[in-house]
mmCIF file of C-alpha atoms in Angstrom:
data_model
loop_
_atom_site.group_PDB
_atom_site.id
_atom_site.type_symbol
_atom_site.label_atom_id
_atom_site.label_comp_id
_atom_site.label_asym_id
_atom_site.label_seq_id
_atom_site.Cartn_x
_atom_site.Cartn_y
_atom_site.Cartn_z
ATOM 1 C CA UNK A 24 0.000 0.000 0.000
ATOM 2 C CA UNK A 25 1.295 3.429 -0.913
ATOM 3 C CA UNK A 26 0.924 6.236 1.558
ATOM 4 C CA UNK A 27 2.019 9.813 1.364
ATOM 5 C CA UNK A 28 3.973 11.486 4.144
ATOM 6 C CA UNK A 29 3.543 15.017 5.409
ATOM 7 C CA UNK A 30 6.556 15.925 3.276
ATOM 8 C CA UNK A 31 4.840 14.510 0.170
ATOM 9 C CA UNK A 32 1.656 16.446 0.858
ATOM 10 C CA UNK A 33 3.778 19.546 1.429
ATOM 11 C CA UNK A 34 5.351 19.124 -2.010
ATOM 12 C CA UNK A 35 1.891 18.636 -3.527
ATOM 13 C CA UNK A 36 0.647 21.796 -1.826
ATOM 14 C CA UNK A 37 3.758 23.664 -3.000
ATOM 15 C CA UNK A 38 3.039 22.613 -6.609
ATOM 16 C CA UNK A 39 -0.557 23.788 -6.188
ATOM 17 C CA UNK A 40 0.572 27.093 -4.652
ATOM 18 C CA UNK A 41 3.130 27.588 -7.438
ATOM 19 C CA UNK A 42 0.483 27.081 -10.111
ATOM 20 C CA UNK A 43 -2.158 29.283 -8.454
ATOM 21 C CA UNK A 44 0.389 32.037 -7.805
ATOM 22 C CA UNK A 45 1.658 32.000 -11.383
ATOM 23 C CA UNK A 46 -1.911 31.845 -12.730
ATOM 24 C CA UNK A 47 -3.359 34.647 -10.568
ATOM 25 C CA UNK A 48 -4.162 37.525 -12.944
ATOM 26 C CA UNK A 49 -5.093 40.038 -10.235
ATOM 27 C CA UNK A 50 -8.495 41.021 -8.908
ATOM 28 C CA UNK A 51 -9.441 43.598 -11.562
ATOM 29 C CA UNK A 52 -8.558 41.439 -14.596
ATOM 30 C CA UNK A 53 -10.314 38.474 -12.955
ATOM 31 C CA UNK A 54 -13.464 40.550 -12.401
ATOM 32 C CA UNK A 55 -13.293 41.938 -15.926
ATOM 33 C CA UNK A 56 -13.002 38.588 -17.750
ATOM 34 C CA UNK A 57 -13.588 35.715 -15.311
ATOM 35 C CA UNK A 58 -14.365 33.083 -17.943
ATOM 36 C CA UNK A 59 -11.075 33.499 -19.824
ATOM 37 C CA UNK A 60 -9.030 33.450 -16.631
ATOM 38 C CA UNK A 61 -10.957 30.480 -15.204
ATOM 39 C CA UNK A 62 -10.412 28.614 -18.492
ATOM 40 C CA UNK A 63 -6.658 28.942 -17.951
ATOM 41 C CA UNK A 64 -7.095 26.660 -14.907
ATOM 42 C CA UNK A 65 -8.574 23.794 -16.937
ATOM 43 C CA UNK A 66 -5.349 22.062 -18.102
ATOM 44 C CA UNK A 67 -4.040 21.930 -14.541
ATOM 45 C CA UNK A 68 -7.353 20.853 -12.998
ATOM 46 C CA UNK A 69 -8.060 18.133 -15.561
ATOM 47 C CA UNK A 70 -4.572 16.697 -15.243
ATOM 48 C CA UNK A 71 -4.878 16.942 -11.436
ATOM 49 C CA UNK A 72 -7.993 14.770 -11.640
ATOM 50 C CA UNK A 73 -6.106 12.312 -13.854
ATOM 51 C CA UNK A 74 -3.195 12.197 -11.387
ATOM 52 C CA UNK A 75 -5.533 11.564 -8.466
ATOM 53 C CA UNK A 76 -7.311 8.862 -10.462
ATOM 54 C CA UNK A 77 -4.052 7.003 -11.139
ATOM 55 C CA UNK A 78 -3.424 6.443 -7.423
ATOM 56 C CA UNK A 79 -6.936 5.208 -6.670
ATOM 57 C CA UNK A 80 -6.173 1.536 -6.984
ATOM 58 C CA UNK A 81 -4.734 1.383 -10.502
ATOM 59 C CA UNK A 82 -2.295 -1.494 -10.975
ATOM 60 C CA UNK A 83 0.163 -2.369 -13.688
ATOM 61 C CA UNK A 84 2.747 -0.009 -15.098
ATOM 62 C CA UNK A 85 0.601 3.111 -14.633
ATOM 63 C CA UNK A 86 -0.072 2.279 -10.990
ATOM 64 C CA UNK A 87 3.611 1.517 -10.413
ATOM 65 C CA UNK A 88 4.611 4.870 -11.953
ATOM 66 C CA UNK A 89 2.054 6.716 -9.808
ATOM 67 C CA UNK A 90 3.142 4.945 -6.607
ATOM 68 C CA UNK A 91 6.808 5.575 -7.440
ATOM 69 C CA UNK A 92 6.039 9.257 -7.985
ATOM 70 C CA UNK A 93 4.315 9.416 -4.603
ATOM 71 C CA UNK A 94 7.220 7.611 -2.907
ATOM 72 C CA UNK A 95 9.873 9.884 -4.467
ATOM 73 C CA UNK A 96 7.840 13.001 -3.730
ATOM 74 C CA UNK A 97 7.348 11.922 -0.114
ATOM 75 C CA UNK A 98 11.082 11.289 0.240
ATOM 76 C CA UNK A 99 11.957 14.670 -1.307
ATOM 77 C CA UNK A 100 9.382 16.424 0.865
ATOM 78 C CA UNK A 101 10.695 14.725 4.000
ATOM 79 C CA UNK A 102 14.258 15.770 3.132
ATOM 80 C CA UNK A 103 13.060 19.333 2.564
ATOM 81 C CA UNK A 104 11.233 19.349 5.908
ATOM 82 C CA UNK A 105 14.201 17.960 7.845
ATOM 83 C CA UNK A 106 16.879 20.112 6.209
ATOM 84 C CA UNK A 107 14.712 23.134 5.446
ATOM 85 C CA UNK A 108 12.825 23.717 8.680
ATOM 86 C CA UNK A 109 14.032 21.005 11.069
ATOM 87 C CA UNK A 110 10.729 19.099 11.188
ATOM 88 C CA UNK A 111 10.287 15.359 11.661
ATOM 89 C CA UNK A 112 10.157 13.172 8.570
ATOM 90 C CA UNK A 113 8.207 10.111 7.535
ATOM 91 C CA UNK A 114 4.932 10.823 9.301
ATOM 92 C CA UNK A 115 1.877 9.646 7.419
ATOM 93 C CA UNK A 116 -0.449 12.338 6.223
ATOM 94 C CA UNK A 117 -3.445 10.081 6.827
ATOM 95 C CA UNK A 118 -4.883 6.867 5.483
ATOM 96 C CA UNK A 119 -5.376 6.167 1.817
ATOM 97 C CA UNK A 120 -8.846 5.752 0.396
ATOM 98 C CA UNK A 121 -9.053 3.407 -2.569
ATOM 99 C CA UNK A 122 -12.161 3.015 -4.648
ATOM 100 C CA UNK A 123 -11.874 0.154 -7.097
ATOM 101 C CA UNK A 124 -12.202 0.845 -10.767
ATOM 102 C CA UNK A 125 -14.111 -1.539 -12.974
ATOM 103 C CA UNK A 126 -12.455 -3.101 -16.013
ATOM 104 C CA UNK A 127 -13.869 -0.395 -18.270
ATOM 105 C CA UNK A 128 -12.877 2.317 -15.768
ATOM 106 C CA UNK A 129 -9.309 1.019 -15.818
ATOM 107 C CA UNK A 130 -9.378 0.966 -19.618
ATOM 108 C CA UNK A 131 -10.487 4.590 -19.589
ATOM 109 C CA UNK A 132 -7.549 5.490 -17.323
ATOM 110 C CA UNK A 133 -5.238 3.851 -19.873
ATOM 111 C CA UNK A 134 -6.786 5.967 -22.641
ATOM 112 C CA UNK A 135 -6.449 9.070 -20.447
ATOM 113 C CA UNK A 136 -2.775 8.225 -19.878
ATOM 114 C CA UNK A 137 -2.154 8.428 -23.609
ATOM 115 C CA UNK A 138 -4.100 11.693 -23.872
ATOM 116 C CA UNK A 139 -2.321 13.328 -20.915
ATOM 117 C CA UNK A 140 1.109 12.176 -22.106
ATOM 118 C CA UNK A 141 0.594 13.448 -25.653
ATOM 119 C CA UNK A 142 -0.977 16.700 -24.439
ATOM 120 C CA UNK A 143 1.942 17.366 -22.091
ATOM 121 C CA UNK A 144 4.467 16.664 -24.862
ATOM 122 C CA UNK A 145 2.680 18.498 -27.716
ATOM 123 C CA UNK A 146 1.461 21.607 -25.943
ATOM 124 C CA UNK A 147 4.180 24.158 -25.423
ATOM 125 C CA UNK A 148 1.708 26.545 -23.805
ATOM 126 C CA UNK A 149 0.092 24.126 -21.342
ATOM 127 C CA UNK A 150 2.644 21.288 -21.144
ATOM 128 C CA UNK A 151 4.104 22.281 -17.786
ATOM 129 C CA UNK A 152 0.647 22.903 -16.295
ATOM 130 C CA UNK A 153 -0.446 19.429 -17.404
ATOM 131 C CA UNK A 154 2.661 17.762 -15.968
ATOM 132 C CA UNK A 155 2.489 19.686 -12.693
ATOM 133 C CA UNK A 156 -1.241 19.016 -12.397
ATOM 134 C CA UNK A 157 -0.786 15.266 -12.766
ATOM 135 C CA UNK A 158 2.098 15.273 -10.260
ATOM 136 C CA UNK A 159 0.076 17.354 -7.795
ATOM 137 C CA UNK A 160 -2.924 15.038 -8.219
ATOM 138 C CA UNK A 161 -0.813 11.963 -7.535
ATOM 139 C CA UNK A 162 0.620 13.380 -4.318
ATOM 140 C CA UNK A 163 -2.494 15.045 -2.969
ATOM 141 C CA UNK A 164 -4.744 12.240 -4.214
ATOM 142 C CA UNK A 165 -3.272 9.847 -1.645
ATOM 143 C CA UNK A 166 -3.796 12.059 1.387
ATOM 144 C CA UNK A 167 -6.838 10.955 3.339
ATOM 145 C CA UNK A 168 -8.815 14.183 3.224
ATOM 146 C CA UNK A 169 -8.347 14.860 -0.463
ATOM 147 C CA UNK A 170 -8.579 11.231 -1.572
ATOM 148 C CA UNK A 171 -11.723 10.804 0.476
ATOM 149 C CA UNK A 172 -13.188 13.876 -1.186
ATOM 150 C CA UNK A 173 -12.016 13.087 -4.724
ATOM 151 C CA UNK A 174 -12.118 9.276 -4.822
ATOM 152 C CA UNK A 175 -15.839 8.748 -5.048
ATOM 153 C CA UNK A 176 -16.637 11.231 -7.846
ATOM 154 C CA UNK A 177 -13.470 10.492 -9.860
ATOM 155 C CA UNK A 178 -13.692 6.700 -9.739
ATOM 156 C CA UNK A 179 -17.454 6.751 -10.235
ATOM 157 C CA UNK A 180 -17.099 9.052 -13.257
ATOM 158 C CA UNK A 181 -14.299 6.918 -14.744
ATOM 159 C CA UNK A 182 -16.317 3.725 -14.250
ATOM 160 C CA UNK A 183 -19.456 5.282 -15.724
ATOM 161 C CA UNK A 184 -17.663 6.875 -18.725
ATOM 162 C CA UNK A 185 -15.732 3.676 -19.417
ATOM 163 C CA UNK A 186 -18.921 1.606 -19.304
ATOM 164 C CA UNK A 187 -20.733 4.031 -21.635
ATOM 165 C CA UNK A 188 -17.792 4.115 -24.048
ATOM 166 C CA UNK A 189 -17.478 0.358 -24.330
ATOM 167 C CA UNK A 190 -21.255 -0.180 -24.430
ATOM 168 C CA UNK A 191 -21.483 2.265 -27.353
ATOM 169 C CA UNK A 192 -18.704 0.461 -29.239
ATOM 170 C CA UNK A 193 -20.242 -3.008 -28.906
#
């Protein structure tokens, strides 16, 4: 079972803070054109949902990559906490909530992996937002509070969309 440490969650929150800070257009521009500025959040948010979905019980190579990302991020975050502010390392940030994906939900995650990978590679404008969003989703998606909040709608949506997709193809 993969769990995220406080250091890993801290890194995930730092990625989120970095993105929000770099995105923030200011109050007046946001009030003037909220739709355009809110649309700039979509690549990050959609890839965040994908990243969180990959740690919700996915196995195989994709699950291994997601768990490895969480492990490395937790280790880096723990090192940063110990050497940066003198905090304790290795403390769990809470339990992990896993909601099983159906066979068609897992197939949809595989399709989404191709889409996210190609979008991150092809898009020079949104590539870093997509990559950071997926990374942030993987780290924050394993913390108990966020996983508990995101697991049910994400896994349910993936299972439902996968079932509809494969029912339509048959």
